[in-house]
Amino acid sequence: MISAAQMLAWIDAVVAQGIRRPGYPADRWTEAWAAEQFRELGLSDVRLEAVELPYWEPRRAELRVGEECFTGFPLPHAAAGDVEAELALDGEALAGRIALSELDLLRLPQSGFRLLATDAYDPDNDLDTLEQVLPFGARFREVMDPAIAAGAAGFVGLLTGFPWETRDYYVPYDAVPRPIPGIWLSGDDGRRLLQLCASGVRRAHLSVDVDRRPITTHNVVGVLPGASDEWVIIASHHDAPWASAVEDASGIALVLAQAAWWAARPAAERPHNLLFLLTSGHMAEAAGTRAFIAAHAALLERTVLQVHLEHAARRCIVEDRVLIPTDEPEVRWWFTSRAPRLEAAVRDAIAAYDLRRSLVLRPDVFGPMPTTDGAYFHPAGVPLVHFLTAPMYLFDSCDTLDKIHIPSLEPLTRAVAQIIATTRGVSATAMRSDVAS
Ligand SMILES: [Zn+2]
């Protein structure tokens, strides 16, 4: 049977490889390693499927102002280049200047957010008082676009609203090649820079160098045959912004755990054929998910359920501008297609395995798609259950092993296996017709 220790060993093996951005050596290693794990667990038709996407590696991100030099982190996929210009504060004219923009993280009071959920499992009534800090500001991923539209020559984002000290903010992750250079500065550096500006020092030199070019990466796929000729797809992504443990070494472990769980049972006990998928390029606008959807239209029509598993996360608090992991789980989101039988299956499994702080959400609660790596399965019309948490440190290099919520690993695995088991005897056509329009 699957143990938390085994799952943690998988997470550790992946995290130990280092930064796992698409095409980095650690991500290449993870593709090969995951395929090997699939084979060792007894999956058939194990294969790598090509995913084209842009490679991105930062080399330099500096801002020189007067005598001072600040080291930043480049906004992913924004232009390289050198810009000599005046700094412009929020509200000032930006044309031809370097825009300074402070970023505050959104705070989501759960008492209000739960009203948007279709269901909740919260026996301790934690959601009455919890406030979740999200890993986004009010502009989400469109952080530098207003400055570009206003004609700015460069962009400097100041993480002054982050409760902890960091410059490592891997946002945006849509891999859009924005036309001007942009960098993030830490909160302390941002406050120092604002002081300089207030004292009248405005002339600045922004210098960014990155390596950006097209490459081929891979989705990792494996199959367990089951009791019908239709499909359940169980997925997460193998790439990451950093060496990231929660994002998504934990998702890799949750998918491997499902593979091990179902491999240990005879084919007749598996409700449908099971396809296990670890996608590439989550950090490039879910390139792997989009490539899989484009390549497998016929299979998707016969897919009863698509499950995505992301982020077994501890909730963190902040003391003295340092993140401190607590023993509590981050609030769990279960994006679930509005099929009553599916919503009931999710509700029952969450309660059966006591997965507290769970919210069942409609897939379009935040917009046209869920905020998951598997988002594009929703507009493709595939019935889905996507598990995800969104801790504030999701895109930060401090997403390390100590952020994994270990007590969640086994119950999540059992709950998800139970949800999949409830699709026995349900056809893809029946599941689709059950989804409310
Ligand atoms: Zn993820």
CSV table of C-alpha atoms and ligand atoms in Angstrom, one decimal:
chain,number,residue,atom,x,y,z
A,1,MET,CA,0.0,0.0,0.0
A,2,ILE,CA,1.1,3.6,-0.6
A,3,SER,CA,2.8,5.3,2.3
A,4,ALA,CA,3.5,8.9,3.0
A,5,ALA,CA,7.2,7.9,3.4
A,6,GLN,CA,7.3,6.5,-0.2
A,7,MET,CA,5.6,9.6,-1.6
A,8,LEU,CA,8.0,11.9,0.3
A,9,ALA,CA,10.9,9.9,-1.1
A,10,TRP,CA,9.6,10.6,-4.6
A,11,ILE,CA,9.2,14.3,-3.9
A,12,ASP,CA,12.7,14.4,-2.4
A,13,ALA,CA,14.3,12.6,-5.4
A,14,VAL,CA,12.7,15.2,-7.8
A,15,VAL,CA,13.5,18.3,-5.7
A,16,ALA,CA,17.1,17.2,-5.2
A,17,GLN,CA,17.7,17.7,-9.0
A,18,GLY,CA,17.5,21.4,-8.7
A,19,ILE,CA,15.6,24.1,-10.6
A,20,ARG,CA,13.0,22.3,-12.9
A,21,ARG,CA,12.0,24.9,-15.4
A,22,PRO,CA,11.1,23.5,-18.8
A,23,GLY,CA,14.2,22.1,-20.6
A,24,TYR,CA,16.5,22.6,-17.6
A,25,PRO,CA,18.6,19.5,-16.8
A,26,ALA,CA,16.5,18.8,-13.7
A,27,ASP,CA,13.3,18.7,-15.8
A,28,ARG,CA,14.9,16.5,-18.4
A,29,TRP,CA,16.0,14.1,-15.6
A,30,THR,CA,12.4,14.2,-14.2
A,31,GLU,CA,10.9,13.2,-17.6
A,32,ALA,CA,13.2,10.2,-17.8
A,33,TRP,CA,12.8,9.3,-14.2
A,34,ALA,CA,9.0,9.5,-14.2
A,35,ALA,CA,8.9,7.3,-17.3
A,36,GLU,CA,11.1,4.8,-15.4
A,37,GLN,CA,8.8,4.9,-12.4
A,38,PHE,CA,5.8,4.3,-14.6
A,39,ARG,CA,7.5,1.2,-16.1
A,40,GLU,CA,8.6,-0.1,-12.7
A,41,LEU,CA,5.0,0.2,-11.4
A,42,GLY,CA,3.8,-2.0,-14.3
A,43,LEU,CA,2.2,0.6,-16.6
A,44,SER,CA,2.0,-0.2,-20.3
A,45,ASP,CA,2.5,2.0,-23.4
A,46,VAL,CA,4.9,4.2,-21.4
A,47,ARG,CA,6.0,7.0,-23.7
A,48,LEU,CA,7.3,10.5,-24.0
A,49,GLU,CA,5.2,12.8,-26.2
A,50,ALA,CA,6.9,16.0,-27.7
A,51,VAL,CA,5.9,19.4,-26.4
A,52,GLU,CA,7.3,22.5,-28.2
A,53,LEU,CA,7.8,25.5,-26.0
A,54,PRO,CA,10.1,28.4,-25.3
A,55,TYR,CA,13.1,27.8,-23.1
A,56,TRP,CA,13.9,30.6,-20.6
A,57,GLU,CA,16.9,31.1,-18.4
A,58,PRO,CA,17.8,34.3,-16.6
A,59,ARG,CA,21.4,35.5,-16.8
A,60,ARG,CA,21.4,39.0,-15.4
A,61,ALA,CA,18.9,41.4,-13.9
A,62,GLU,CA,20.4,44.6,-12.5
A,63,LEU,CA,19.1,48.1,-11.8
A,64,ARG,CA,21.8,50.8,-11.3
A,65,VAL,CA,20.5,54.1,-9.7
A,66,GLY,CA,23.1,56.7,-8.8
A,67,GLU,CA,25.8,54.8,-6.9
A,68,GLU,CA,23.6,51.9,-6.0
A,69,CYS,CA,23.1,48.6,-7.8
A,70,PHE,CA,20.1,46.4,-7.2
A,71,THR,CA,20.0,42.7,-8.2
A,72,GLY,CA,16.6,41.5,-9.3
A,73,PHE,CA,14.9,38.5,-10.9
A,74,PRO,CA,13.7,39.1,-14.5
A,75,LEU,CA,10.1,38.7,-15.3
A,76,PRO,CA,9.9,35.4,-17.2
A,77,HIS,CA,10.0,35.7,-21.0
A,78,ALA,CA,10.1,39.6,-21.0
A,79,ALA,CA,12.7,41.1,-23.3
A,80,ALA,CA,16.4,41.2,-22.7
A,81,GLY,CA,18.2,44.5,-23.1
A,82,ASP,CA,19.7,47.7,-21.6
A,83,VAL,CA,17.5,50.7,-20.9
A,84,GLU,CA,18.9,54.1,-19.6
A,85,ALA,CA,16.0,56.2,-18.5
A,86,GLU,CA,14.2,58.1,-15.7
A,87,LEU,CA,12.3,56.1,-13.1
A,88,ALA,CA,8.5,56.8,-13.0
A,89,LEU,CA,6.3,56.2,-10.0
A,90,ASP,CA,2.8,54.8,-10.2
A,91,GLY,CA,0.6,57.6,-11.5
A,92,GLU,CA,3.3,59.4,-13.4
A,93,ALA,CA,3.8,59.6,-17.2
A,94,LEU,CA,5.5,56.4,-18.3
A,95,ALA,CA,6.4,57.0,-21.9
A,96,GLY,CA,10.1,56.3,-22.5
A,97,ARG,CA,10.7,55.8,-18.8
A,98,ILE,CA,11.2,52.8,-16.4
A,99,ALA,CA,8.0,52.1,-14.6
A,100,LEU,CA,8.1,51.4,-10.9
A,101,SER,CA,5.2,49.3,-9.7
A,102,GLU,CA,4.5,48.0,-6.1
A,103,LEU,CA,2.9,44.6,-5.8
A,104,ASP,CA,0.6,43.6,-3.0
A,105,LEU,CA,-0.6,40.1,-2.6
A,106,LEU,CA,-4.4,39.5,-2.6
A,107,ARG,CA,-6.0,38.4,0.7
A,108,LEU,CA,-9.0,36.2,0.5
A,109,PRO,CA,-11.2,36.0,3.6
A,110,GLN,CA,-12.5,32.5,3.5
A,111,SER,CA,-15.8,33.4,5.2
A,112,GLY,CA,-16.7,35.3,2.0
A,113,PHE,CA,-15.0,33.0,-0.5
A,114,ARG,CA,-16.8,29.9,0.8
A,115,LEU,CA,-20.1,31.5,-0.4
A,116,LEU,CA,-18.8,30.9,-3.9
A,117,ALA,CA,-18.2,27.2,-3.3
A,118,THR,CA,-20.8,24.6,-4.2
A,119,ASP,CA,-19.8,22.6,-1.1
A,120,ALA,CA,-17.4,22.8,1.8
A,121,TYR,CA,-15.9,20.3,4.3
A,122,ASP,CA,-14.8,22.3,7.4
A,123,PRO,CA,-15.8,20.5,10.6
A,124,ASP,CA,-13.6,22.9,12.7
A,125,ASN,CA,-15.2,26.0,11.2
A,126,ASP,CA,-11.7,27.2,10.3
A,127,LEU,CA,-13.1,29.0,7.2
A,128,ASP,CA,-15.1,31.4,9.4
A,129,THR,CA,-11.9,33.2,10.4
A,130,LEU,CA,-9.1,32.1,8.0
A,131,GLU,CA,-7.7,34.6,5.6
A,132,GLN,CA,-5.6,33.2,2.7
A,133,VAL,CA,-2.8,35.2,1.1
A,134,LEU,CA,-2.8,34.3,-2.6
A,135,PRO,CA,0.3,34.2,-4.7
A,136,PHE,CA,-1.0,37.0,-6.9
A,137,GLY,CA,-1.6,40.7,-6.9
A,138,ALA,CA,-4.7,42.4,-8.3
A,139,ARG,CA,-3.4,42.2,-11.9
A,140,PHE,CA,-2.7,38.4,-11.6
A,141,ARG,CA,-0.4,37.6,-14.5
A,142,GLU,CA,-0.8,40.9,-16.4
A,143,VAL,CA,1.7,42.7,-14.1
A,144,MET,CA,3.7,44.7,-16.7
A,145,ASP,CA,1.1,45.0,-19.5
A,146,PRO,CA,-0.4,48.4,-18.3
A,147,ALA,CA,3.2,49.9,-18.3
A,148,ILE,CA,3.8,48.5,-21.8
A,149,ALA,CA,0.5,50.0,-23.0
A,150,ALA,CA,1.6,53.4,-21.6
A,151,GLY,CA,4.8,53.3,-23.6
A,152,ALA,CA,7.3,52.5,-20.8
A,153,ALA,CA,10.8,51.5,-21.8
A,154,GLY,CA,11.3,49.2,-18.8
A,155,PHE,CA,9.5,47.8,-15.8
A,156,VAL,CA,10.6,47.3,-12.2
A,157,GLY,CA,8.2,45.5,-10.0
A,158,LEU,CA,8.7,46.1,-6.2
A,159,LEU,CA,7.6,43.2,-4.0
A,160,THR,CA,7.0,45.7,-1.1
A,161,GLY,CA,3.6,44.1,-0.3
A,162,PHE,CA,5.1,40.6,0.2
A,163,PRO,CA,5.0,39.6,3.8
A,164,TRP,CA,8.4,37.8,3.4
A,165,GLU,CA,11.6,39.1,1.9
A,166,THR,CA,12.2,37.8,-1.7
A,167,ARG,CA,12.8,38.7,-5.3
A,168,ASP,CA,12.1,35.2,-6.6
A,169,TYR,CA,8.6,35.7,-8.0
A,170,TYR,CA,8.1,33.5,-11.1
A,171,VAL,CA,5.2,35.5,-12.5
A,172,PRO,CA,3.9,35.8,-15.2
A,173,TYR,CA,4.1,32.2,-16.3
A,174,ASP,CA,2.2,32.5,-19.6
A,175,ALA,CA,5.6,32.5,-21.6
A,176,VAL,CA,4.4,35.6,-23.5
A,177,PRO,CA,7.5,37.4,-25.0
A,178,ARG,CA,6.8,40.9,-23.7
A,179,PRO,CA,8.6,43.7,-25.6
A,180,ILE,CA,10.4,45.5,-22.8
A,181,PRO,CA,12.8,44.3,-20.0
A,182,GLY,CA,11.3,43.9,-16.6
A,183,ILE,CA,12.6,42.8,-13.2
A,184,TRP,CA,11.3,42.1,-9.7
A,185,LEU,CA,13.1,43.6,-6.7
A,186,SER,CA,12.6,42.4,-3.1
A,187,GLY,CA,10.6,44.4,-0.6
A,188,ASP,CA,13.6,45.8,1.2
A,189,ASP,CA,15.3,46.8,-2.1
A,190,GLY,CA,12.0,48.3,-3.3
A,191,ARG,CA,11.7,50.5,-0.2
A,192,ARG,CA,15.3,51.7,-0.6
A,193,LEU,CA,14.7,52.5,-4.3
A,194,LEU,CA,11.5,54.5,-3.4
A,195,GLN,CA,13.6,56.5,-0.9
A,196,LEU,CA,16.2,57.3,-3.6
A,197,CYS,CA,13.4,58.4,-5.9
A,198,ALA,CA,11.9,60.6,-3.2
A,199,SER,CA,15.3,62.2,-2.7
A,200,GLY,CA,15.3,63.2,-6.4
A,201,VAL,CA,17.6,60.5,-7.8
A,202,ARG,CA,15.7,59.3,-10.9
A,203,ARG,CA,18.3,58.4,-13.6
A,204,ALA,CA,18.5,54.6,-13.8
A,205,HIS,CA,20.1,51.9,-15.9
A,206,LEU,CA,18.2,48.6,-16.3
A,207,SER,CA,20.1,45.7,-17.6
A,208,VAL,CA,18.6,42.3,-18.3
A,209,ASP,CA,20.1,39.3,-20.1
A,210,VAL,CA,18.2,36.0,-20.7
A,211,ASP,CA,18.5,32.9,-22.8
A,212,ARG,CA,15.2,32.4,-24.7
A,213,ARG,CA,14.8,30.0,-27.6
A,214,PRO,CA,12.4,27.3,-28.9
A,215,ILE,CA,13.0,23.7,-27.5
A,216,THR,CA,11.2,20.4,-27.4
A,217,THR,CA,10.2,18.9,-24.0
A,218,HIS,CA,8.0,16.0,-23.2
A,219,ASN,CA,4.8,14.9,-21.6
A,220,VAL,CA,5.2,11.5,-19.8
A,221,VAL,CA,2.4,9.1,-20.4
A,222,GLY,CA,1.6,5.6,-19.2
A,223,VAL,CA,-1.5,3.3,-19.2
A,224,LEU,CA,-3.2,0.7,-17.0
A,225,PRO,CA,-6.0,-1.1,-18.9
A,226,GLY,CA,-9.3,-1.3,-17.1
A,227,ALA,CA,-12.9,-2.7,-17.1
A,228,SER,CA,-14.2,-0.5,-20.0
A,229,ASP,CA,-12.8,0.8,-23.3
A,230,GLU,CA,-13.2,4.4,-22.1
A,231,TRP,CA,-10.7,6.5,-20.0
A,232,VAL,CA,-9.9,8.2,-16.8
A,233,ILE,CA,-6.9,10.6,-17.1
A,234,ILE,CA,-4.9,11.3,-13.9
A,235,ALA,CA,-2.4,14.1,-14.3
A,236,SER,CA,-0.1,16.7,-12.9
A,237,HIS,CA,2.9,18.7,-14.3
A,238,HIS,CA,6.6,17.8,-13.9
A,239,ASP,CA,8.1,21.3,-14.5
A,240,ALA,CA,8.3,24.0,-11.9
A,241,PRO,CA,9.5,27.6,-11.4
A,242,TRP,CA,12.2,26.5,-9.0
A,243,ALA,CA,13.3,23.2,-7.4
A,244,SER,CA,9.7,23.5,-6.1
A,245,ALA,CA,8.5,20.8,-3.7
A,246,VAL,CA,4.9,21.7,-3.5
A,247,GLU,CA,4.8,23.0,-7.1
A,248,ASP,CA,4.6,20.3,-8.3
A,249,ALA,CA,6.9,17.5,-7.0
A,250,SER,CA,4.0,16.8,-4.7
A,251,GLY,CA,1.7,16.5,-7.7
A,252,ILE,CA,4.1,14.0,-9.3
A,253,ALA,CA,4.0,12.0,-6.1
A,254,LEU,CA,0.2,12.1,-6.0
A,255,VAL,CA,0.1,10.8,-9.6
A,256,LEU,CA,2.7,8.1,-9.0
A,257,ALA,CA,0.7,7.1,-5.9
A,258,GLN,CA,-2.5,6.7,-8.0
A,259,ALA,CA,-0.5,4.6,-10.5
A,260,ALA,CA,0.8,2.4,-7.7
A,261,TRP,CA,-2.7,2.1,-6.2
A,262,TRP,CA,-4.4,1.0,-9.4
A,263,ALA,CA,-1.4,-1.1,-10.6
A,264,ALA,CA,-1.8,-3.2,-7.4
A,265,ARG,CA,-5.4,-4.1,-8.4
A,266,PRO,CA,-6.6,-6.4,-11.2
A,267,ALA,CA,-7.7,-4.8,-14.4
A,268,ALA,CA,-11.3,-5.7,-13.7
A,269,GLU,CA,-11.3,-3.5,-10.6
A,270,ARG,CA,-10.2,-0.4,-12.5
A,271,PRO,CA,-13.4,1.3,-13.6
A,272,HIS,CA,-12.0,2.3,-17.0
A,273,ASN,CA,-8.7,2.4,-18.8
A,274,LEU,CA,-6.4,4.7,-16.7
A,275,LEU,CA,-4.1,7.1,-18.4
A,276,PHE,CA,-1.4,8.7,-16.3
A,277,LEU,CA,0.0,12.0,-17.5
A,278,LEU,CA,2.8,14.2,-16.2
A,279,THR,CA,2.8,17.3,-18.4
A,280,SER,CA,5.6,19.6,-19.5
A,281,GLY,CA,5.5,23.3,-19.6
A,282,HIS,CA,3.0,24.3,-16.9
A,283,MET,CA,5.3,27.4,-16.6
A,284,ALA,CA,4.7,28.0,-20.3
A,285,GLU,CA,1.0,28.5,-20.3
A,286,ALA,CA,0.3,24.8,-19.7
A,287,ALA,CA,2.0,23.9,-23.0
A,288,GLY,CA,2.0,20.2,-22.2
A,289,THR,CA,-1.7,20.1,-21.4
A,290,ARG,CA,-2.5,22.0,-24.6
A,291,ALA,CA,-0.3,19.7,-26.7
A,292,PHE,CA,-2.0,16.6,-25.1
A,293,ILE,CA,-5.5,17.9,-25.9
A,294,ALA,CA,-4.4,18.8,-29.5
A,295,ALA,CA,-3.0,15.3,-30.0
A,296,HIS,CA,-5.7,13.2,-28.4
A,297,ALA,CA,-9.1,14.5,-29.5
A,298,ALA,CA,-10.6,11.0,-30.0
A,299,LEU,CA,-9.4,9.8,-26.6
A,300,LEU,CA,-10.9,12.9,-24.9
A,301,GLU,CA,-14.3,12.2,-26.4
A,302,ARG,CA,-14.2,8.8,-24.6
A,303,THR,CA,-12.8,10.2,-21.4
A,304,VAL,CA,-15.2,9.8,-18.5
A,305,LEU,CA,-13.2,11.9,-16.0
A,306,GLN,CA,-10.0,13.9,-16.0
A,307,VAL,CA,-8.3,14.3,-12.6
A,308,HIS,CA,-5.5,16.8,-11.9
A,309,LEU,CA,-3.6,16.7,-8.7
A,310,GLU,CA,-1.6,19.8,-7.5
A,311,HIS,CA,0.0,21.0,-4.3
A,312,ALA,CA,-0.1,19.1,-1.0
A,313,ALA,CA,0.8,22.3,0.8
A,314,ARG,CA,1.3,23.4,4.4
A,315,ARG,CA,-0.1,26.8,5.3
A,316,CYS,CA,2.6,29.2,6.2
A,317,ILE,CA,2.6,32.2,8.5
A,318,VAL,CA,5.2,35.0,8.5
A,319,GLU,CA,7.3,36.1,11.4
A,320,ASP,CA,10.0,38.7,11.0
A,321,ARG,CA,9.6,38.6,7.3
A,322,VAL,CA,10.4,34.9,7.1
A,323,LEU,CA,7.9,32.2,6.1
A,324,ILE,CA,7.2,29.7,8.9
A,325,PRO,CA,5.4,26.4,7.9
A,326,THR,CA,2.5,25.5,10.2
A,327,ASP,CA,1.2,22.0,10.8
A,328,GLU,CA,-2.0,22.9,9.1
A,329,PRO,CA,-3.0,22.3,5.4
A,330,GLU,CA,-3.5,25.2,3.0
A,331,VAL,CA,-7.2,25.6,2.0
A,332,ARG,CA,-8.0,22.8,-0.5
A,333,TRP,CA,-9.8,23.6,-3.7
A,334,TRP,CA,-11.6,20.9,-5.7
A,335,PHE,CA,-12.6,22.3,-9.0
A,336,THR,CA,-15.4,19.9,-10.1
A,337,SER,CA,-17.5,19.8,-13.2
A,338,ARG,CA,-21.2,20.4,-12.4
A,339,ALA,CA,-22.3,16.8,-12.7
A,340,PRO,CA,-24.3,16.0,-9.6
A,341,ARG,CA,-22.9,12.4,-9.4
A,342,LEU,CA,-19.3,13.9,-9.6
A,343,GLU,CA,-20.0,16.6,-7.0
A,344,ALA,CA,-21.4,13.9,-4.7
A,345,ALA,CA,-18.4,11.7,-5.2
A,346,VAL,CA,-16.0,14.5,-4.3
A,347,ARG,CA,-18.1,15.5,-1.3
A,348,ASP,CA,-18.2,11.9,0.0
A,349,ALA,CA,-14.5,11.3,-0.5
A,350,ILE,CA,-13.4,14.5,1.2
A,351,ALA,CA,-15.5,13.6,4.2
A,352,ALA,CA,-14.5,10.0,4.2
A,353,TYR,CA,-10.8,10.9,4.5
A,354,ASP,CA,-11.3,13.9,6.7
A,355,LEU,CA,-9.7,16.4,4.3
A,356,ARG,CA,-10.5,19.5,6.3
A,357,ARG,CA,-10.5,23.0,4.8
A,358,SER,CA,-11.9,21.7,1.5
A,359,LEU,CA,-14.0,23.7,-0.9
A,360,VAL,CA,-15.7,22.2,-3.9
A,361,LEU,CA,-15.7,24.8,-6.6
A,362,ARG,CA,-17.3,25.1,-10.1
A,363,PRO,CA,-14.5,25.0,-12.7
A,364,ASP,CA,-15.3,28.5,-13.9
A,365,VAL,CA,-15.5,30.1,-10.4
A,366,PHE,CA,-12.5,32.4,-11.2
A,367,GLY,CA,-13.0,32.8,-14.9
A,368,PRO,CA,-13.4,30.7,-18.0
A,369,MET,CA,-11.0,28.0,-16.7
A,370,PRO,CA,-9.8,26.6,-13.4
A,371,THR,CA,-6.4,27.9,-12.1
A,372,THR,CA,-4.8,24.6,-12.7
A,373,ASP,CA,-2.2,23.0,-15.1
A,374,GLY,CA,-5.2,21.1,-16.5
A,375,ALA,CA,-7.2,24.2,-17.1
A,376,TYR,CA,-7.6,23.7,-20.8
A,377,PHE,CA,-9.5,20.4,-20.3
A,378,HIS,CA,-12.5,22.4,-19.2
A,379,PRO,CA,-13.1,24.4,-22.4
A,380,ALA,CA,-12.4,21.1,-24.2
A,381,GLY,CA,-15.6,19.8,-22.6
A,382,VAL,CA,-13.9,17.0,-20.5
A,383,PRO,CA,-15.6,16.3,-17.1
A,384,LEU,CA,-13.0,17.0,-14.5
A,385,VAL,CA,-12.0,17.0,-10.8
A,386,HIS,CA,-8.9,19.2,-10.2
A,387,PHE,CA,-7.4,19.3,-6.7
A,388,LEU,CA,-5.3,22.4,-6.1
A,389,THR,CA,-4.1,24.6,-3.2
A,390,ALA,CA,-2.6,28.1,-3.8
A,391,PRO,CA,-0.2,28.9,-1.0
A,392,MET,CA,1.4,32.4,-1.1
A,393,TYR,CA,4.8,30.9,-1.7
A,394,LEU,CA,3.8,28.8,-4.8
A,395,PHE,CA,6.0,30.7,-7.3
A,396,ASP,CA,8.9,31.4,-4.9
A,397,SER,CA,12.2,29.6,-4.4
A,398,CYS,CA,11.3,29.0,-0.8
A,399,ASP,CA,8.9,26.2,-1.9
A,400,THR,CA,11.1,23.6,-0.2
A,401,LEU,CA,10.5,20.2,1.3
A,402,ASP,CA,9.4,21.7,4.6
A,403,LYS,CA,6.3,23.1,2.9
A,404,ILE,CA,4.9,19.7,2.0
A,405,HIS,CA,1.9,18.8,4.2
A,406,ILE,CA,2.9,15.2,4.8
A,407,PRO,CA,-0.3,14.2,6.7
A,408,SER,CA,-2.3,15.0,3.6
A,409,LEU,CA,-0.5,12.6,1.2
A,410,GLU,CA,-2.1,9.3,2.1
A,411,PRO,CA,-5.7,10.6,2.6
A,412,LEU,CA,-5.5,12.6,-0.6
A,413,THR,CA,-4.5,9.4,-2.4
A,414,ARG,CA,-7.3,7.3,-0.9
A,415,ALA,CA,-9.9,10.0,-1.5
A,416,VAL,CA,-8.9,10.5,-5.2
A,417,ALA,CA,-8.9,6.7,-5.7
A,418,GLN,CA,-12.4,6.6,-4.2
A,419,ILE,CA,-13.6,9.4,-6.6
A,420,ILE,CA,-12.2,7.5,-9.6
A,421,ALA,CA,-13.9,4.3,-8.4
A,422,THR,CA,-17.3,5.9,-8.5
A,423,THR,CA,-17.0,6.3,-12.3
A,424,ARG,CA,-17.5,2.5,-12.6
A,425,GLY,CA,-20.3,1.8,-15.1
A,426,VAL,CA,-20.6,5.5,-16.1
A,427,SER,CA,-19.9,6.2,-19.7
A,428,ALA,CA,-18.3,9.4,-21.1
A,429,THR,CA,-21.6,10.2,-22.8
A,430,ALA,CA,-23.5,9.7,-19.5
A,431,MET,CA,-21.0,11.9,-17.5
A,432,ARG,CA,-21.2,14.7,-20.1
A,433,SER,CA,-25.0,14.6,-20.2
A,434,ASP,CA,-24.9,14.9,-16.4
A,435,VAL,CA,-22.9,18.1,-16.5
A,436,ALA,CA,-25.2,21.1,-16.0
A,437,SER,CA,-25.1,23.5,-18.9
B,1,ZN,ZN,1.2,23.0,-9.9
